[in-house]
C-alpha cells in the first residue's frame, strides 16, 4: 500500500483541530483513508485519484481537473479544437505552454471547469454571519442536520455529526445523486454510513423548503446560486432558533469566486498546498483540501454551537488549503495509507423518504 509525503506541520495542525472535536479523528486515516480503500498511488504531477494534473503554463503552474463527464466534454471548447484524442492531456499541455496561467485558468472557469493557479488563494478563517436567533446549547442527539452536499468535504462533516450523535439526512436527487455512489462503495459507506438517505425534486421549493425549515443545521455544498435562485437561501427560509447553516465552497462567495468549481486537488493547488520536486510542484496527499475542509468545518460548527448558533458559516476549500500551506516548514512525514474500519453500509438512494417525511412533519407541527 502506498505511502504519502505530507508536511509534518499539516499533520500537527490537523491533530490540534481534531483534539477539540466531540468525536475521535485519526488524522493519518482521515488523510489517506480513501487512497487505502481504492488502492491509489502516491501523487506526482498527476493526482492520486488520476483526475487532476499540475501543468506548466507559459509563466507558472496551474491545475486542471477532469473528473466529470461535463469537464471532458468541455475540453474541445477549452482548446478551441474540433477533435481531441481519447487522452486529452498532451493537447492540454501543449495549449497551456503558449498561454499565461491566469488566461488559461480564466478560460477554463468560464467553461465551468475546475481549475486553479498555484497559490492564488490567501489563508482565511471561516466567514461567520448572524442570520437568525441564537438558542441555548443543545445535546448533539437533539440536532437534525440536512446535508445538501456531495463528494467529500460536506459529507465528511455530516459523517462526523453522525458520530457525535446528530440525526443527519442526506438529500439527493434521483436525476443527479451524489457522484460518489457511482464509485467505490467502500468510500461512499465511509462518508455516508449512519445517515438517513432521501430523494427530493430540487425544483420543488416547497418540499425542500420544509426540510430546511425543520433543520437545526444545514450543510450546503453546491454553489450558493443553486439554492438562491429557488428562493431557498439561508436568509430566506424560515429558521429554527439557533440554526447553523454551513456553506462549503471551492473559492468563497465573493463576486465571481462564488461560481468557481473546485475539487480537492485543484483547491489544494489554489492554496499553495503542494510538495516540491526538483523540476517543480507536485500534489500532496489525496485530494487533501477535501478532508482538511471537512475537519475545519466541524471545528467551525462546534464553535458556532458554543456561541448559540443562528449563524451562516462559510468555509472555502482553497482558503483552508492556503492556511495549511502557510504553516512553518517542519519537514515532511511519510504516512502509510490506512484504511478506515467501516461500519454498516450507507442507505440506498431514497431509502428513508417516509421516515424523514414523518420526522419533518412532527418538527414543523411543534413549532
Short mmCIF file of C-alpha atoms in Angstrom, two decimals:
data_model
loop_
_atom_site.label_atom_id
_atom_site.label_comp_id
_atom_site.label_asym_id
_atom_site.label_seq_id
_atom_site.Cartn_x
_atom_site.Cartn_y
_atom_site.Cartn_z
CA UNK A 1 0.00 0.00 0.00
CA UNK A 2 1.31 3.48 -0.86
CA UNK A 3 2.88 5.97 1.50
CA UNK A 4 2.10 9.67 1.16
CA UNK A 5 4.51 12.52 1.79
CA UNK A 6 2.58 15.05 3.88
CA UNK A 7 4.01 18.15 5.56
CA UNK A 8 4.54 17.49 9.26
CA UNK A 9 3.04 20.88 10.12
CA UNK A 10 -0.18 19.90 8.32
CA UNK A 11 -0.44 16.71 10.37
CA UNK A 12 0.23 18.60 13.60
CA UNK A 13 -2.29 21.37 12.87
CA UNK A 14 -4.96 18.83 11.88
CA UNK A 15 -4.34 16.90 15.09
CA UNK A 16 -4.80 20.07 17.15
CA UNK A 17 -8.09 20.81 15.41
CA UNK A 18 -9.28 17.25 15.92
CA UNK A 19 -8.46 17.38 19.64
CA UNK A 20 -11.23 19.95 20.16
CA UNK A 21 -13.97 17.91 18.49
CA UNK A 22 -16.62 15.72 20.15
CA UNK A 23 -15.51 12.69 18.11
CA UNK A 24 -12.20 10.87 17.79
CA UNK A 25 -10.44 11.57 14.49
CA UNK A 26 -7.44 9.55 13.31
CA UNK A 27 -5.60 12.11 11.16
CA UNK A 28 -3.48 9.69 9.08
CA UNK A 29 -6.63 7.66 8.42
CA UNK A 30 -8.58 10.81 7.54
CA UNK A 31 -5.99 11.97 5.01
CA UNK A 32 -5.16 8.59 3.46
CA UNK A 33 -8.30 6.52 4.01
CA UNK A 34 -9.73 6.96 0.53
CA UNK A 35 -6.38 6.12 -1.04
CA UNK A 36 -6.21 2.94 1.05
CA UNK A 37 -9.75 1.90 0.17
CA UNK A 38 -9.19 2.49 -3.56
CA UNK A 39 -5.51 1.39 -3.56
CA UNK A 40 -4.42 4.70 -5.03
CA UNK A 41 -0.76 5.52 -5.71
CA UNK A 42 1.12 8.44 -4.23
CA UNK A 43 0.67 11.51 -6.43
CA UNK A 44 3.13 13.43 -8.53
CA UNK A 45 2.07 15.81 -11.27
CA UNK A 46 -0.95 13.54 -11.60
CA UNK A 47 -3.22 13.39 -8.56
CA UNK A 48 -3.62 10.17 -6.61
CA UNK A 49 -7.13 9.77 -7.99
CA UNK A 50 -5.94 10.44 -11.54
CA UNK A 51 -8.42 13.17 -12.49
CA UNK A 52 -6.23 16.23 -11.82
CA UNK A 53 -2.94 17.39 -13.35
CA UNK A 54 -0.40 20.00 -12.37
CA UNK A 55 0.65 21.65 -15.62
CA UNK A 56 3.17 24.29 -16.59
CA UNK A 57 1.81 27.36 -18.35
CA UNK A 58 3.99 29.96 -20.04
CA UNK A 59 4.59 31.87 -16.81
CA UNK A 60 3.76 29.50 -13.97
CA UNK A 61 1.88 26.43 -12.79
CA UNK A 62 -1.79 25.62 -12.73
CA UNK A 63 -4.08 22.66 -12.03
CA UNK A 64 -6.97 21.29 -14.02
CA UNK A 65 -9.41 18.55 -13.00
CA UNK A 66 -11.35 16.40 -15.46
CA UNK A 67 -13.41 14.29 -13.07
CA UNK A 68 -16.91 14.77 -14.53
CA UNK A 69 -18.28 13.94 -17.98
CA UNK A 70 -19.05 17.65 -18.42
CA UNK A 71 -15.38 18.52 -17.84
CA UNK A 72 -14.20 16.12 -20.55
CA UNK A 73 -16.91 17.38 -22.89
CA UNK A 74 -15.65 20.96 -22.40
CA UNK A 75 -12.06 20.19 -23.46
CA UNK A 76 -12.62 20.90 -27.21
CA UNK A 77 -14.11 24.29 -26.32
CA UNK A 78 -11.21 24.98 -23.96
CA UNK A 79 -8.65 24.25 -26.66
CA UNK A 80 -10.79 25.67 -29.49
CA UNK A 81 -10.28 22.41 -31.35
CA UNK A 82 -12.63 20.29 -33.43
CA UNK A 83 -11.09 16.97 -32.42
CA UNK A 84 -9.43 15.80 -29.21
CA UNK A 85 -7.74 12.43 -28.73
CA UNK A 86 -9.05 9.94 -26.18
CA UNK A 87 -6.26 11.11 -23.86
CA UNK A 88 -6.68 14.90 -23.83
CA UNK A 89 -3.78 15.74 -21.51
CA UNK A 90 -0.98 16.05 -24.11
CA UNK A 91 -3.06 18.51 -26.12
CA UNK A 92 -3.93 20.45 -22.95
CA UNK A 93 -0.24 20.62 -22.04
CA UNK A 94 0.68 21.95 -25.47
CA UNK A 95 -2.12 24.53 -25.30
CA UNK A 96 -1.03 25.72 -21.86
CA UNK A 97 2.61 26.11 -22.86
CA UNK A 98 1.68 29.04 -25.10
CA UNK A 99 -0.54 30.84 -22.58
CA UNK A 100 -0.23 32.60 -19.27
CA UNK A 101 -1.61 30.72 -16.29
CA UNK A 102 -4.19 33.38 -15.45
CA UNK A 103 -5.53 33.47 -19.02
CA UNK A 104 -5.78 29.69 -19.23
CA UNK A 105 -7.45 29.29 -15.84
CA UNK A 106 -9.90 32.09 -16.57
CA UNK A 107 -10.96 30.38 -19.80
CA UNK A 108 -11.39 27.03 -18.03
CA UNK A 109 -13.51 28.65 -15.35
CA UNK A 110 -15.63 30.40 -17.95
CA UNK A 111 -16.49 26.91 -19.21
CA UNK A 112 -17.35 25.72 -15.70
CA UNK A 113 -14.23 23.56 -15.33
CA UNK A 114 -12.33 23.08 -12.03
CA UNK A 115 -9.03 24.92 -12.49
CA UNK A 116 -6.62 26.91 -10.34
CA UNK A 117 -3.39 28.87 -10.45
CA UNK A 118 -0.72 27.82 -7.99
CA UNK A 119 -1.01 29.69 -4.66
CA UNK A 120 -3.62 32.17 -5.91
CA UNK A 121 -5.72 31.93 -2.70
CA UNK A 122 -4.95 33.55 0.65
CA UNK A 123 -5.49 31.96 4.07
CA UNK A 124 -8.80 32.92 5.65
CA UNK A 125 -10.86 31.88 8.63
CA UNK A 126 -14.47 30.81 8.04
CA UNK A 127 -16.71 33.79 7.34
CA UNK A 128 -19.40 33.94 10.03
CA UNK A 129 -22.59 36.00 9.81
CA UNK A 130 -25.50 36.12 12.25
CA UNK A 131 -28.70 35.29 10.36
CA UNK A 132 -31.24 34.20 12.97
CA UNK A 133 -31.96 34.00 16.68
CA UNK A 134 -29.50 32.13 18.90
CA UNK A 135 -30.50 29.21 21.13
CA UNK A 136 -29.19 27.64 24.35
CA UNK A 137 -26.71 24.78 23.92
CA UNK A 138 -28.38 21.52 22.92
CA UNK A 139 -27.25 17.89 23.05
CA UNK A 140 -25.91 16.56 19.77
CA UNK A 141 -28.65 13.94 19.85
CA UNK A 142 -31.30 16.68 19.56
CA UNK A 143 -29.91 18.07 16.31
CA UNK A 144 -31.45 17.44 12.89
CA UNK A 145 -28.93 18.07 10.11
CA UNK A 146 -29.93 18.43 6.45
CA UNK A 147 -26.98 17.63 4.19
CA UNK A 148 -27.09 19.15 0.71
CA UNK A 149 -23.57 18.15 -0.25
CA UNK A 150 -21.77 15.52 -2.27
CA UNK A 151 -18.35 14.01 -2.80
CA UNK A 152 -16.11 14.50 0.26
CA UNK A 153 -15.80 17.69 2.36
CA UNK A 154 -19.51 18.22 3.08
CA UNK A 155 -20.34 14.52 3.55
CA UNK A 156 -17.33 14.19 5.87
CA UNK A 157 -18.77 16.95 8.05
CA UNK A 158 -22.11 15.13 8.01
CA UNK A 159 -20.41 11.85 8.97
CA UNK A 160 -18.66 13.49 11.93
CA UNK A 161 -22.01 14.87 13.07
CA UNK A 162 -23.50 11.36 12.87
CA UNK A 163 -20.69 10.10 15.07
CA UNK A 164 -21.35 12.94 17.53
CA UNK A 165 -24.97 11.75 17.82
CA UNK A 166 -26.87 14.04 15.46
CA UNK A 167 -29.57 12.86 13.04
CA UNK A 168 -28.20 13.57 9.57
CA UNK A 169 -30.38 13.47 6.45
CA UNK A 170 -28.50 13.14 3.17
CA UNK A 171 -30.59 14.76 0.42
CA UNK A 172 -30.08 13.67 -3.18
CA UNK A 173 -31.89 13.94 -6.48
CA UNK A 174 -32.92 10.88 -8.45
CA UNK A 175 -31.64 12.66 -11.55
CA UNK A 176 -28.28 13.61 -10.01
CA UNK A 177 -27.37 11.58 -6.94
CA UNK A 178 -24.07 12.06 -5.12
CA UNK A 179 -21.41 11.21 -7.71
CA UNK A 180 -19.54 9.00 -5.25
CA UNK A 181 -22.40 6.48 -5.41
CA UNK A 182 -21.01 5.57 -8.84
CA UNK A 183 -17.54 4.94 -7.45
CA UNK A 184 -16.14 2.87 -4.63
CA UNK A 185 -18.94 1.53 -2.38
CA UNK A 186 -16.47 1.42 0.50
CA UNK A 187 -15.64 5.11 0.22
CA UNK A 188 -19.31 6.04 -0.08
CA UNK A 189 -20.10 3.96 3.01
CA UNK A 190 -17.22 5.58 4.92
CA UNK A 191 -18.54 9.05 4.22
CA UNK A 192 -22.28 8.32 4.48
CA UNK A 193 -22.86 5.40 6.82
CA UNK A 194 -25.39 6.17 9.53
CA UNK A 195 -27.22 8.90 7.58
CA UNK A 196 -30.85 8.87 6.51
CA UNK A 197 -30.84 8.94 2.69
CA UNK A 198 -33.73 10.62 0.90
CA UNK A 199 -34.53 11.85 -2.58
CA UNK A 200 -36.05 15.24 -3.35
CA UNK A 201 -37.01 17.06 -6.52
CA UNK A 202 -34.69 20.06 -6.25
CA UNK A 203 -37.11 22.10 -8.34
CA UNK A 204 -39.83 21.54 -5.70
CA UNK A 205 -39.17 24.53 -3.48
CA UNK A 206 -41.99 23.60 -1.09
CA UNK A 207 -40.61 20.14 -0.32
CA UNK A 208 -37.03 21.28 0.00
CA UNK A 209 -38.04 24.37 1.97
CA UNK A 210 -39.83 22.22 4.56
CA UNK A 211 -36.65 20.21 5.12
CA UNK A 212 -34.60 23.36 5.62
CA UNK A 213 -37.18 24.94 7.92
CA UNK A 214 -37.16 21.85 10.15
CA UNK A 215 -33.36 21.70 10.39
CA UNK A 216 -31.10 22.67 13.27
CA UNK A 217 -28.21 22.62 10.83
CA UNK A 218 -27.82 22.74 7.06
CA UNK A 219 -24.74 21.63 5.14
CA UNK A 220 -24.68 23.29 1.73
CA UNK A 221 -22.08 22.05 -0.75
CA UNK A 222 -23.32 23.47 -4.05
CA UNK A 223 -22.62 26.92 -5.42
CA UNK A 224 -24.76 29.44 -3.45
CA UNK A 225 -26.76 30.49 -6.51
CA UNK A 226 -28.21 26.97 -6.82
CA UNK A 227 -30.44 27.47 -3.76
CA UNK A 228 -30.78 31.25 -4.03
CA UNK A 229 -32.48 31.07 -7.43
CA UNK A 230 -35.05 28.72 -5.89
CA UNK A 231 -35.74 31.19 -3.08
CA UNK A 232 -34.15 28.85 -0.55
CA UNK A 233 -31.12 30.74 0.73
CA UNK A 234 -30.22 30.87 4.43
CA UNK A 235 -31.57 34.41 4.74
CA UNK A 236 -34.94 33.44 3.21
CA UNK A 237 -36.02 30.03 4.55
CA UNK A 238 -37.75 30.24 7.97
CA UNK A 239 -35.29 29.13 10.64
CA UNK A 240 -35.48 27.37 13.96
CA UNK A 241 -33.72 29.26 16.74
CA UNK A 242 -30.02 28.55 16.69
CA UNK A 243 -29.92 27.04 13.20
CA UNK A 244 -26.39 26.81 11.83
CA UNK A 245 -26.05 26.95 8.06
CA UNK A 246 -22.64 25.67 6.87
CA UNK A 247 -21.75 26.65 3.32
CA UNK A 248 -18.73 24.83 1.87
CA UNK A 249 -17.39 26.37 -1.34
CA UNK A 250 -14.38 25.95 -3.55
CA UNK A 251 -13.19 29.55 -3.50
CA UNK A 252 -15.57 31.55 -1.33
CA UNK A 253 -18.65 33.58 -2.18
CA UNK A 254 -17.27 37.00 -3.15
CA UNK A 255 -18.08 38.16 -6.69
CA UNK A 256 -17.04 35.74 -9.44
CA UNK A 257 -15.39 33.35 -6.97
CA UNK A 258 -18.84 32.10 -5.98
CA UNK A 259 -19.16 30.47 -9.41
CA UNK A 260 -15.72 28.79 -9.48
CA UNK A 261 -15.92 25.00 -9.27
CA UNK A 262 -13.32 23.14 -7.22
CA UNK A 263 -12.32 19.64 -6.21
CA UNK A 264 -9.87 18.67 -3.51
CA UNK A 265 -6.70 18.53 -5.61
CA UNK A 266 -7.13 21.75 -7.59
CA UNK A 267 -8.33 23.59 -4.46
CA UNK A 268 -5.13 22.48 -2.71
CA UNK A 269 -3.08 23.89 -5.59
CA UNK A 270 -5.01 27.18 -5.40
CA UNK A 271 -4.00 27.39 -1.74
CA UNK A 272 -0.39 26.54 -2.46
CA UNK A 273 -0.58 23.27 -0.54
CA UNK A 274 1.81 21.34 -2.78
CA UNK A 275 5.03 19.40 -2.46
CA UNK A 276 8.30 20.16 -4.18
CA UNK A 277 10.19 18.10 -6.73
CA UNK A 278 13.41 19.03 -8.47
CA UNK A 279 11.54 20.29 -11.51
CA UNK A 280 8.54 21.94 -9.85
CA UNK A 281 5.49 21.37 -7.63
CA UNK A 282 3.69 18.08 -7.08
CA UNK A 283 0.37 17.20 -5.46
CA UNK A 284 0.28 16.48 -1.73
CA UNK A 285 -1.81 13.61 -0.39
CA UNK A 286 -5.11 12.56 -1.92
CA UNK A 287 -7.43 15.49 -2.70
CA UNK A 288 -6.15 16.87 0.59
CA UNK A 289 -8.25 20.04 0.61
CA UNK A 290 -11.38 17.89 0.95
CA UNK A 291 -10.65 16.13 4.28
CA UNK A 292 -8.96 19.22 5.73
CA UNK A 293 -12.00 21.33 4.86
CA UNK A 294 -14.38 18.77 6.40
CA UNK A 295 -12.27 18.80 9.56
CA UNK A 296 -12.13 22.61 9.74
CA UNK A 297 -15.87 22.85 9.05
CA UNK A 298 -16.57 20.55 12.00
CA UNK A 299 -14.40 22.78 14.18
CA UNK A 300 -16.34 25.82 12.97
CA UNK A 301 -19.65 24.07 13.77
CA UNK A 302 -18.55 23.32 17.33
CA UNK A 303 -17.57 26.97 17.82
CA UNK A 304 -20.85 28.21 16.34
CA UNK A 305 -22.93 25.98 18.59
CA UNK A 306 -20.96 27.19 21.62
CA UNK A 307 -21.98 30.74 20.63
CA UNK A 308 -25.62 29.69 20.37
CA UNK A 309 -25.71 29.18 16.61
CA UNK A 310 -28.03 31.28 14.50
CA UNK A 311 -25.18 31.73 12.02
CA UNK A 312 -24.16 31.28 8.41
CA UNK A 313 -20.66 29.77 8.39
CA UNK A 314 -18.82 29.86 5.06
CA UNK A 315 -15.75 27.65 4.60
CA UNK A 316 -13.64 27.89 1.44
CA UNK A 317 -11.61 24.84 0.42
CA UNK A 318 -8.92 26.97 -1.23
CA UNK A 319 -8.65 29.23 1.83
CA UNK A 320 -8.36 26.20 4.13
CA UNK A 321 -5.58 24.80 1.93
CA UNK A 322 -3.83 28.18 1.95
CA UNK A 323 -3.97 28.27 5.74
CA UNK A 324 -2.26 24.89 5.97
CA UNK A 325 0.25 25.86 3.28
CA UNK A 326 1.23 28.95 5.29
CA UNK A 327 2.31 26.90 8.32
CA UNK A 328 6.04 26.96 9.18
CA UNK A 329 8.06 24.31 7.35
CA UNK A 330 8.67 21.40 9.72
CA UNK A 331 9.71 18.87 7.12
CA UNK A 332 7.72 16.06 5.59
CA UNK A 333 6.38 12.85 7.07
CA UNK A 334 5.82 9.61 5.17
CA UNK A 335 2.30 8.48 6.07
CA UNK A 336 1.31 4.94 5.14
CA UNK A 337 -2.16 4.74 3.63
CA UNK A 338 -4.51 3.46 6.33
CA UNK A 339 -7.94 2.07 5.52
CA UNK A 340 -10.74 3.02 7.92
CA UNK A 341 -12.79 0.43 9.74
CA UNK A 342 -16.17 0.51 8.05
CA UNK A 343 -19.47 0.22 9.90
CA UNK A 344 -22.86 -0.65 8.42
CA UNK A 345 -23.26 0.37 4.77
CA UNK A 346 -24.91 3.61 3.78
CA UNK A 347 -28.62 3.52 2.97
CA UNK A 348 -29.82 3.10 -0.60
CA UNK A 349 -30.92 6.14 -2.59
CA UNK A 350 -34.26 7.32 -1.19
CA UNK A 351 -34.46 4.52 1.40
CA UNK A 352 -35.60 6.82 4.22
CA UNK A 353 -38.09 9.08 2.43
CA UNK A 354 -41.08 8.08 4.56
CA UNK A 355 -39.18 8.18 7.86
CA UNK A 356 -37.79 11.64 7.24
CA UNK A 357 -41.09 12.99 5.94
CA UNK A 358 -42.77 11.99 9.21
CA UNK A 359 -39.92 13.47 11.25
CA UNK A 360 -40.12 16.80 9.42
CA UNK A 361 -43.91 16.95 9.78
CA UNK A 362 -43.63 16.41 13.55
CA UNK A 363 -40.99 19.10 13.88
CA UNK A 364 -42.87 21.69 11.87
CA UNK A 365 -46.12 20.94 13.69
CA UNK A 366 -44.38 21.53 17.04
CA UNK A 367 -43.09 24.97 16.02
#
